[in-house]
Coordinates of C-alpha atoms in Angstrom, one line a residue:
M903 CA 7.9 -29.6 26.4
G904 CA 5.8 -32.3 24.9
D905 CA 2.6 -30.2 25.7
F906 CA 4.4 -27.1 24.2
L907 CA 5.4 -28.9 20.8
H908 CA 1.5 -30.3 20.7
S909 CA 0.2 -26.9 21.3
F910 CA 2.2 -25.0 18.5
F911 CA 3.6 -28.0 16.3
D912 CA 1.1 -30.2 16.0
I913 CA 1.6 -31.7 12.4
H914 CA -1.8 -33.0 12.0
Q915 CA -3.4 -29.6 13.0
I916 CA -1.4 -27.9 10.5
L917 CA -1.8 -30.2 7.4
A918 CA -5.6 -29.8 8.4
V919 CA -5.7 -26.7 7.9
L920 CA -3.1 -25.6 5.4
P921 CA -5.8 -26.4 2.2
A922 CA -8.0 -23.7 3.4
L923 CA -5.0 -21.1 4.2
L924 CA -3.4 -21.8 1.0
G925 CA -6.7 -21.7 -0.9
E926 CA -9.4 -19.5 0.5
G927 CA -7.2 -17.7 3.0
L928 CA -4.5 -16.4 0.7
R929 CA -6.8 -15.8 -2.4
N930 CA -8.7 -13.3 -0.4
T931 CA -6.0 -11.9 1.7
L932 CA -4.3 -11.0 -1.8
I933 CA -7.7 -9.6 -2.9
I934 CA -8.2 -7.4 0.1
A935 CA -4.5 -6.2 -0.1
S936 CA -4.6 -5.8 -3.8
L937 CA -7.9 -4.0 -4.1
A938 CA -7.0 -1.6 -0.6
L939 CA -3.9 -0.8 -2.3
V940 CA -5.8 0.2 -5.6
L941 CA -8.0 2.6 -3.3
G942 CA -5.0 3.7 -1.2
L943 CA -2.8 4.8 -4.4
A944 CA -5.7 6.6 -5.7
V945 CA -6.8 8.7 -2.4
G946 CA -3.2 8.8 -1.3
L947 CA -2.1 10.5 -4.7
L948 CA -5.0 12.7 -4.2
L949 CA -3.9 13.6 -0.9
A950 CA -0.3 14.4 -1.9
M951 CA -1.4 17.0 -4.4
L952 CA -3.5 18.6 -1.5
L953 CA -0.4 18.7 0.9
I954 CA 1.9 20.3 -1.5
S955 CA -0.7 22.9 -2.4
A956 CA 0.0 26.2 -1.9
R957 CA -3.6 26.9 -0.3
W958 CA -3.6 26.6 3.4
W959 CA -7.6 25.5 2.6
L960 CA -6.2 22.6 0.8
R961 CA -3.6 21.4 2.7
A962 CA -5.3 21.3 6.0
P963 CA -8.1 19.0 5.6
A964 CA -5.6 16.7 3.8
R965 CA -3.3 17.2 6.8
V966 CA -6.0 16.4 9.2
Y967 CA -6.9 13.1 7.1
V968 CA -3.2 11.8 7.5
D969 CA -2.6 12.7 10.7
V970 CA -5.9 11.2 12.2
F971 CA -5.9 7.7 9.9
R972 CA -1.9 7.6 10.8
G973 CA -2.8 8.3 14.7
L974 CA -5.4 5.9 15.1
P975 CA -4.9 2.3 15.5
A976 CA -5.5 0.4 12.6
I977 CA -7.9 -2.0 14.6
V978 CA -9.9 0.8 15.7
T979 CA -10.2 2.1 12.2
V980 CA -11.4 -1.1 10.7
S981 CA -13.9 -1.4 13.7
L982 CA -15.2 2.1 13.0
I983 CA -15.6 1.4 9.2
G984 CA -16.4 -2.3 9.5
I985 CA -18.7 -2.3 12.4
G986 CA -19.7 1.2 13.1
L987 CA -21.0 2.1 9.6
P988 CA -23.7 -0.7 9.3
S989 CA -24.5 -0.5 12.6
A990 CA -25.4 3.3 11.9
G991 CA -27.7 2.1 9.0
V992 CA -24.9 2.9 6.5
R993 CA -25.0 -0.1 4.0
L994 CA -22.5 0.6 1.3
F995 CA -21.7 -3.2 0.2
G996 CA -24.9 -4.9 1.3
Q997 CA -25.1 -7.6 3.8
S998 CA -21.0 -8.6 2.8
P999 CA -18.4 -7.3 5.4
M1000 CA -15.6 -7.7 2.4
G1001 CA -16.5 -4.3 0.9
Y1002 CA -15.7 -2.5 4.2
A1003 CA -12.7 -4.6 4.8
I1004 CA -11.3 -3.2 1.5
L1005 CA -12.3 0.2 2.6
A1006 CA -10.8 0.2 5.7
V1007 CA -7.5 -1.1 4.9
G1008 CA -7.2 1.3 2.0
L1009 CA -8.2 4.2 3.7
I1010 CA -5.5 3.3 6.5
N1011 CA -3.1 3.0 3.8
A1012 CA -4.4 6.0 1.8
A1013 CA -2.6 8.2 4.6
Y1014 CA 0.7 6.3 4.4
I1015 CA 0.6 6.8 0.8
A1016 CA 0.0 10.0 0.6
E1017 CA 3.0 11.0 2.6
I1018 CA 5.2 8.6 0.1
F1019 CA 3.8 10.5 -2.7
R1020 CA 4.5 13.8 -1.3
S1021 CA 8.0 12.9 -0.2
G1022 CA 8.6 11.6 -3.8
I1023 CA 7.2 14.7 -5.5
Q1024 CA 8.9 17.1 -3.0
A1025 CA 12.3 15.4 -3.9
V1026 CA 11.7 16.1 -7.6
P1027 CA 14.7 18.9 -8.2
P1028 CA 12.9 22.3 -8.8
G1029 CA 14.6 22.7 -12.2
Q1030 CA 12.3 20.4 -13.8
A1031 CA 9.4 22.5 -13.0
E1032 CA 10.8 25.2 -14.3
A1033 CA 11.7 23.7 -17.3
G1034 CA 8.2 22.5 -17.8
R1035 CA 7.0 26.3 -17.5
S1036 CA 9.9 27.6 -19.8
L1037 CA 8.2 25.1 -22.6
G1038 CA 4.7 26.9 -22.1
M1039 CA 3.3 24.5 -19.8
S1040 CA 0.7 25.4 -17.1
H1041 CA 1.6 24.8 -13.4
L1042 CA -1.0 21.8 -13.4
T1043 CA 0.3 20.6 -16.6
T1044 CA 3.8 20.8 -15.3
L1045 CA 3.0 18.8 -11.8
L1046 CA 0.7 16.0 -13.9
L1047 CA 3.1 15.5 -16.6
V1048 CA 6.6 16.2 -15.2
V1049 CA 6.9 16.6 -11.7
V1050 CA 4.5 13.8 -10.3
P1051 CA 5.7 10.8 -12.6
Q1052 CA 9.2 11.4 -11.4
G1053 CA 8.0 11.8 -7.9
I1054 CA 6.3 8.5 -8.3
R1055 CA 9.4 6.6 -9.8
N1056 CA 11.1 7.9 -6.7
V1057 CA 9.0 6.0 -4.3
L1058 CA 8.5 2.9 -6.2
P1059 CA 10.2 0.4 -3.9
A1060 CA 8.2 2.3 -0.9
L1061 CA 4.9 1.7 -2.6
A1062 CA 5.8 -1.9 -3.3
N1063 CA 6.6 -2.0 0.3
Q1064 CA 3.2 -0.7 1.3
F1065 CA 1.7 -3.7 -0.3
I1066 CA 3.6 -5.8 1.9
V1067 CA 1.9 -3.8 4.9
A1068 CA -1.6 -4.1 3.7
V1069 CA -1.2 -7.8 3.2
K1070 CA -0.5 -7.9 7.0
E1071 CA -3.0 -5.2 7.9
S1072 CA -5.7 -7.5 6.3
S1073 CA -5.4 -9.8 9.3
L1074 CA -7.3 -7.2 11.0
V1075 CA -10.5 -7.7 9.3
Y1076 CA -11.2 -11.0 11.2
L1077 CA -13.4 -8.7 13.2
L1078 CA -15.9 -8.1 10.4
G1079 CA -17.0 -11.8 10.6
L1080 CA -16.2 -12.6 7.1
A1081 CA -18.6 -15.5 5.5
V1082 CA -17.1 -18.6 4.2
G1083 CA -15.4 -17.9 1.0
E1084 CA -14.5 -14.4 2.0
R1085 CA -12.0 -15.3 5.2
E1086 CA -8.4 -14.5 4.9
L1087 CA -5.7 -16.3 6.4
Y1088 CA -6.0 -15.0 10.1
F1089 CA -9.6 -15.7 10.3
I1090 CA -9.4 -19.3 9.0
A1091 CA -6.5 -19.7 11.8
Q1092 CA -8.7 -18.4 14.6
Q1093 CA -11.7 -20.4 13.6
A1094 CA -9.5 -23.7 13.4
Q1095 CA -8.1 -22.8 16.7
A1096 CA -11.7 -22.2 18.2
I1097 CA -12.4 -25.9 17.4
S1098 CA -9.5 -27.6 18.2
Y1099 CA -8.0 -25.4 21.2
N1100 CA -4.7 -25.7 19.3
S1101 CA -2.4 -22.8 18.5
S1102 CA -0.8 -24.7 15.4
S1103 CA -3.1 -23.2 13.1
F1104 CA -2.0 -19.5 13.9
V1105 CA 1.8 -21.3 13.2
A1106 CA 0.5 -22.4 9.9
A1107 CA -0.9 -19.1 9.0
G1108 CA 2.2 -17.3 10.1
L1109 CA 4.6 -19.6 8.0
V1110 CA 2.2 -18.5 5.1
Y1111 CA 2.4 -15.3 5.9
I1112 CA 6.3 -15.5 5.9
V1113 CA 6.7 -17.7 2.7
F1114 CA 4.9 -14.7 0.8
T1115 CA 6.2 -11.7 2.4
V1116 CA 9.8 -12.4 2.8
P1117 CA 10.8 -13.0 -0.4
L1118 CA 8.6 -10.2 -1.7
T1119 CA 10.5 -7.8 0.9
H1120 CA 13.5 -9.2 -0.7
L1121 CA 12.7 -8.3 -4.2
V1122 CA 11.6 -4.9 -3.0
N1123 CA 15.2 -4.4 -1.7
W1124 CA 16.7 -5.6 -4.6
F1125 CA 14.7 -3.3 -6.8
D1126 CA 15.5 -0.4 -4.7
R1127 CA 19.0 -1.1 -4.8
R1128 CA 18.8 -1.3 -8.7
L1129 CA 16.6 1.8 -8.8
R1130 CA 19.6 3.6 -6.9
E1131 CA 22.5 2.1 -9.1
G1132 CA 20.5 3.5 -12.4
R1133 CA 20.7 6.9 -10.7
R1134 CA 24.4 6.9 -10.2
P1135 CA 26.4 9.2 -12.3
T1136 CA 28.4 7.0 -15.1
S1137 CA 31.7 7.9 -16.5
G1138 CA 29.9 9.1 -19.8
G1139 CA 29.3 12.3 -17.8
T1140 CA 26.0 13.1 -15.9
G1141 CA 28.2 15.3 -13.5
P1142 CA 28.4 19.2 -12.8
S1143 CA 30.7 19.6 -16.1
A1144 CA 28.1 17.1 -18.3
A1145 CA 25.5 18.8 -20.5
P1146 CA 22.1 19.2 -18.9
Q1147 CA 19.7 16.7 -20.4
P1148 CA 16.3 18.1 -22.0
L1149 CA 13.3 17.7 -20.1
V1150 CA 11.1 15.4 -22.0
P1151 CA 7.5 15.3 -20.0
V1152 CA 5.7 12.0 -20.0
G1153 CA 3.3 11.6 -22.6
A1154 CA 4.8 14.2 -24.9
T1155 CA 5.6 13.9 -28.6
G1156 CA 8.7 14.6 -30.2
F1157 CA 7.4 17.8 -31.3
E1158 CA 6.0 18.6 -28.0
A1159 CA 9.6 17.8 -26.1
G1160 CA 11.3 20.1 -28.9
A1161 CA 12.7 17.3 -30.8

Protein backbone atom coordinates (compact mmCIF):
# COMPACT_ATOMS: atom_id res chain seq x y z
CA MET A 1 0.00 0.00 0.00
CA GLY A 2 2.85 2.34 0.82
CA ASP A 3 4.47 1.79 -2.59
CA PHE A 4 1.15 2.49 -4.31
CA LEU A 5 0.65 5.76 -2.46
CA HIS A 6 4.25 6.77 -3.11
CA SER A 7 3.93 6.01 -6.84
CA PHE A 8 0.73 7.97 -7.40
CA PHE A 9 0.33 10.43 -4.53
CA ASP A 10 3.83 11.63 -3.68
CA ILE A 11 3.09 15.12 -2.43
CA HIS A 12 6.66 16.29 -3.07
CA GLN A 13 6.48 15.26 -6.73
CA ILE A 14 3.06 16.87 -7.13
CA LEU A 15 4.19 20.15 -5.60
CA ALA A 16 7.37 20.11 -7.69
CA VAL A 17 5.57 19.76 -11.03
CA LEU A 18 2.47 21.84 -10.21
CA PRO A 19 3.97 25.29 -11.02
CA ALA A 20 4.95 24.15 -14.52
CA LEU A 21 1.54 22.55 -15.05
CA LEU A 22 -0.40 25.62 -13.96
CA GLY A 23 1.90 27.99 -15.83
CA GLU A 24 3.37 26.77 -19.08
CA GLY A 25 1.25 23.61 -19.33
CA LEU A 26 -2.21 25.08 -18.84
CA ARG A 27 -1.38 28.15 -20.94
CA ASN A 28 -0.22 26.13 -23.93
CA THR A 29 -3.06 23.64 -23.57
CA LEU A 30 -5.58 26.49 -23.79
CA ILE A 31 -3.70 28.09 -26.71
CA ILE A 32 -3.72 24.84 -28.68
CA ALA A 33 -7.37 24.09 -27.86
CA SER A 34 -8.60 27.64 -28.55
CA LEU A 35 -6.82 28.09 -31.88
CA ALA A 36 -7.74 24.56 -32.92
CA LEU A 37 -11.38 25.30 -32.12
CA VAL A 38 -11.30 28.49 -34.22
CA LEU A 39 -9.89 26.50 -37.13
CA GLY A 40 -12.40 23.73 -36.51
CA LEU A 41 -15.31 26.18 -36.50
CA ALA A 42 -14.26 27.74 -39.81
CA VAL A 43 -13.61 24.44 -41.60
CA GLY A 44 -16.58 22.76 -39.91
CA LEU A 45 -19.04 25.44 -41.03
CA LEU A 46 -17.78 25.19 -44.60
CA LEU A 47 -18.11 21.40 -44.49
CA ALA A 48 -21.63 21.66 -43.06
CA MET A 49 -22.67 23.95 -45.92
CA LEU A 50 -21.32 21.40 -48.38
CA LEU A 51 -23.01 18.50 -46.58
CA ILE A 52 -26.46 20.06 -46.98
CA SER A 53 -25.86 21.06 -50.61
CA ALA A 54 -28.25 19.70 -53.25
CA ARG A 55 -25.26 18.97 -55.50
CA TRP A 56 -23.74 15.56 -54.92
CA TRP A 57 -20.30 16.63 -56.14
CA LEU A 58 -20.19 19.14 -53.28
CA ARG A 59 -21.58 16.74 -50.68
CA ALA A 60 -19.30 13.83 -51.60
CA PRO A 61 -15.87 15.32 -50.72
CA ALA A 62 -17.28 16.82 -47.51
CA ARG A 63 -18.71 13.44 -46.51
CA VAL A 64 -15.40 11.72 -47.27
CA TYR A 65 -13.53 14.26 -45.11
CA VAL A 66 -15.93 13.85 -42.19
CA ASP A 67 -15.92 10.05 -42.38
CA VAL A 68 -12.12 9.82 -42.65
CA PHE A 69 -11.30 12.21 -39.81
CA ARG A 70 -13.98 10.72 -37.55
CA GLY A 71 -12.89 7.20 -38.41
CA LEU A 72 -9.17 7.69 -37.78
CA PRO A 73 -7.92 7.56 -34.19
CA ALA A 74 -6.89 11.06 -33.17
CA ILE A 75 -3.37 9.87 -32.36
CA VAL A 76 -2.95 8.64 -35.96
CA THR A 77 -4.08 12.00 -37.36
CA VAL A 78 -1.71 13.90 -35.07
CA SER A 79 1.15 11.64 -36.15
CA LEU A 80 0.38 11.96 -39.87
CA ILE A 81 0.18 15.75 -39.72
CA GLY A 82 2.73 16.56 -37.04
CA ILE A 83 5.36 13.96 -37.93
CA GLY A 84 4.50 12.88 -41.47
CA LEU A 85 4.31 16.31 -43.11
CA PRO A 86 7.69 17.61 -41.81
CA SER A 87 9.31 14.26 -42.67
CA ALA A 88 8.01 14.64 -46.24
CA GLY A 89 9.55 18.11 -46.48
CA VAL A 90 6.26 19.97 -45.99
CA ARG A 91 7.29 22.56 -43.40
CA LEU A 92 4.32 24.86 -43.01
CA PHE A 93 5.37 26.24 -39.63
CA GLY A 94 9.16 26.23 -39.70
CA GLN A 95 10.87 24.22 -36.98
CA SER A 96 8.16 24.65 -34.34
CA PRO A 97 5.74 21.73 -33.92
CA MET A 98 3.16 23.97 -32.24
CA GLY A 99 1.58 24.94 -35.57
CA TYR A 100 1.25 21.30 -36.60
CA ALA A 101 -0.34 20.53 -33.24
CA ILE A 102 -2.98 23.23 -33.72
CA LEU A 103 -3.57 22.14 -37.33
CA ALA A 104 -4.02 18.49 -36.37
CA VAL A 105 -6.39 19.10 -33.47
CA GLY A 106 -8.29 21.70 -35.51
CA LEU A 107 -8.85 19.39 -38.48
CA ILE A 108 -9.95 16.57 -36.19
CA ASN A 109 -12.49 18.83 -34.49
CA ALA A 110 -13.69 20.20 -37.83
CA ALA A 111 -15.14 16.80 -38.73
CA TYR A 112 -17.24 16.67 -35.55
CA ILE A 113 -18.17 20.35 -35.69
CA ALA A 114 -19.38 19.89 -39.28
CA GLU A 115 -21.92 17.32 -38.11
CA ILE A 116 -22.92 19.57 -35.21
CA PHE A 117 -23.53 22.48 -37.57
CA ARG A 118 -25.33 20.25 -40.08
CA SER A 119 -27.76 18.93 -37.47
CA GLY A 120 -28.39 22.45 -36.15
CA ILE A 121 -29.05 23.90 -39.61
CA GLN A 122 -31.36 21.05 -40.59
CA ALA A 123 -33.29 21.50 -37.33
CA VAL A 124 -34.38 25.00 -38.39
CA PRO A 125 -38.07 24.87 -39.47
CA PRO A 126 -38.45 24.94 -43.28
CA GLY A 127 -40.85 27.84 -42.92
CA GLN A 128 -37.94 30.11 -42.02
CA ALA A 129 -36.29 29.56 -45.38
CA GLU A 130 -39.62 29.97 -47.16
CA ALA A 131 -40.22 33.24 -45.33
CA GLY A 132 -36.78 34.46 -46.36
CA ARG A 133 -37.45 33.71 -50.01
CA SER A 134 -40.84 35.43 -49.74
CA LEU A 135 -38.93 38.58 -48.78
CA GLY A 136 -37.08 38.39 -52.07
CA MET A 137 -33.86 36.89 -50.72
CA SER A 138 -31.82 34.51 -52.82
CA HIS A 139 -31.27 30.94 -51.64
CA LEU A 140 -27.71 31.72 -50.53
CA THR A 141 -28.71 34.93 -48.73
CA THR A 142 -31.53 33.12 -46.95
CA LEU A 143 -29.15 30.38 -45.90
CA LEU A 144 -26.46 32.75 -44.61
CA LEU A 145 -28.67 35.38 -42.93
CA VAL A 146 -31.65 33.35 -41.74
CA VAL A 147 -31.03 29.62 -41.51
CA VAL A 148 -27.36 29.36 -40.48
CA PRO A 149 -27.54 31.85 -37.55
CA GLN A 150 -30.56 30.02 -36.13
CA GLY A 151 -28.84 26.69 -36.65
CA ILE A 152 -25.73 27.89 -34.82
CA ARG A 153 -27.85 29.11 -31.91
CA ASN A 154 -29.41 25.64 -31.70
CA VAL A 155 -26.03 23.98 -31.19
CA LEU A 156 -24.14 26.47 -29.02
CA PRO A 157 -23.95 24.04 -26.05
CA ALA A 158 -22.59 21.29 -28.32
CA LEU A 159 -19.96 23.67 -29.69
CA ALA A 160 -18.94 24.65 -26.16
CA ASN A 161 -18.65 20.98 -25.28
CA GLN A 162 -16.42 20.50 -28.33
CA PHE A 163 -13.96 22.96 -26.78
CA ILE A 164 -13.70 20.67 -23.77
CA VAL A 165 -12.98 17.80 -26.16
CA ALA A 166 -10.27 19.91 -27.83
CA VAL A 167 -8.67 20.59 -24.45
CA LYS A 168 -8.39 16.87 -23.77
CA GLU A 169 -7.27 16.04 -27.31
CA SER A 170 -4.42 18.54 -26.97
CA SER A 171 -2.70 15.97 -24.74
CA LEU A 172 -1.93 13.92 -27.87
CA VAL A 173 0.46 16.52 -29.26
CA TYR A 174 3.16 15.31 -26.85
CA LEU A 175 4.08 13.00 -29.75
CA LEU A 176 5.48 15.98 -31.63
CA GLY A 177 8.13 16.76 -29.02
CA LEU A 178 7.19 20.33 -28.18
CA ALA A 179 10.05 22.61 -27.21
CA VAL A 180 10.49 24.16 -23.78
CA GLY A 181 7.97 26.99 -23.56
CA GLU A 182 5.53 25.15 -25.84
CA ARG A 183 4.83 22.09 -23.67
CA GLU A 184 1.23 21.32 -22.76
CA LEU A 185 -0.05 19.63 -19.61
CA TYR A 186 0.52 16.00 -20.51
CA PHE A 187 3.98 16.54 -22.00
CA ILE A 188 5.18 18.26 -18.82
CA ALA A 189 3.81 15.41 -16.71
CA GLN A 190 5.45 12.83 -18.97
CA GLN A 191 8.85 14.52 -18.76
CA ALA A 192 8.59 14.74 -14.97
CA GLN A 193 7.72 11.04 -14.78
CA ALA A 194 10.64 10.11 -17.03
CA ILE A 195 13.03 11.87 -14.65
CA SER A 196 11.58 10.71 -11.32
CA TYR A 197 10.07 7.34 -12.35
CA ASN A 198 7.07 8.42 -10.28
CA SER A 199 3.54 8.66 -11.67
CA SER A 200 2.42 11.40 -9.30
CA SER A 201 3.03 13.97 -12.05
CA PHE A 202 0.32 12.27 -14.14
CA VAL A 203 -2.06 12.50 -11.19
CA ALA A 204 -1.24 16.20 -10.87
CA ALA A 205 -1.89 16.76 -14.59
CA GLY A 206 -5.15 14.84 -14.30
CA LEU A 207 -6.25 17.05 -11.43
CA VAL A 208 -5.56 20.18 -13.48
CA TYR A 209 -7.64 18.77 -16.35
CA ILE A 210 -10.47 17.90 -13.97
CA VAL A 211 -10.44 21.25 -12.17
CA PHE A 212 -10.67 23.02 -15.53
CA THR A 213 -13.05 20.79 -17.49
CA VAL A 214 -15.58 19.68 -14.86
CA PRO A 215 -16.80 23.21 -13.93
CA LEU A 216 -16.82 24.09 -17.63
CA THR A 217 -18.94 20.99 -18.34
CA HIS A 218 -21.46 22.01 -15.67
CA LEU A 219 -21.51 25.55 -17.08
CA VAL A 220 -22.28 24.19 -20.55
CA ASN A 221 -25.06 22.00 -19.12
CA TRP A 222 -26.52 24.99 -17.27
CA PHE A 223 -26.39 27.08 -20.45
CA ASP A 224 -28.08 24.27 -22.37
CA ARG A 225 -30.91 24.11 -19.83
CA ARG A 226 -31.41 27.88 -19.97
CA LEU A 227 -31.47 27.75 -23.75
CA ARG A 228 -34.09 24.99 -23.72
CA GLU A 229 -36.21 26.84 -21.14
CA GLY A 230 -36.09 29.94 -23.33
CA ARG A 231 -37.65 27.98 -26.19
CA ARG A 232 -40.61 26.70 -24.17
CA PRO A 233 -44.00 28.24 -25.03
CA THR A 234 -45.09 30.85 -22.52
CA SER A 235 -48.58 31.57 -21.24
CA GLY A 236 -48.53 34.68 -23.42
CA GLY A 237 -49.08 32.43 -26.39
CA THR A 238 -46.64 30.93 -28.79
CA GLY A 239 -48.76 27.82 -29.34
CA PRO A 240 -50.70 26.80 -32.43
CA SER A 241 -53.30 29.54 -32.00
CA ALA A 242 -50.74 32.29 -31.54
CA ALA A 243 -50.00 34.68 -34.36
CA PRO A 244 -46.79 33.83 -36.23
CA GLN A 245 -43.81 35.98 -35.41
CA PRO A 246 -42.33 38.00 -38.27
CA LEU A 247 -39.07 36.79 -39.73
CA VAL A 248 -36.18 39.14 -38.98
CA PRO A 249 -33.00 38.10 -40.78
CA VAL A 250 -29.72 38.59 -38.97
CA GLY A 251 -28.23 41.92 -39.93
CA ALA A 252 -31.48 43.26 -41.43
CA THR A 253 -32.58 46.84 -40.80
CA GLY A 254 -36.11 47.70 -39.80
CA PHE A 255 -36.94 48.63 -43.41
CA GLU A 256 -35.53 45.34 -44.76
CA ALA A 257 -37.47 43.34 -42.18
CA GLY A 258 -40.66 44.97 -43.24
CA ALA A 259 -40.97 47.23 -40.23
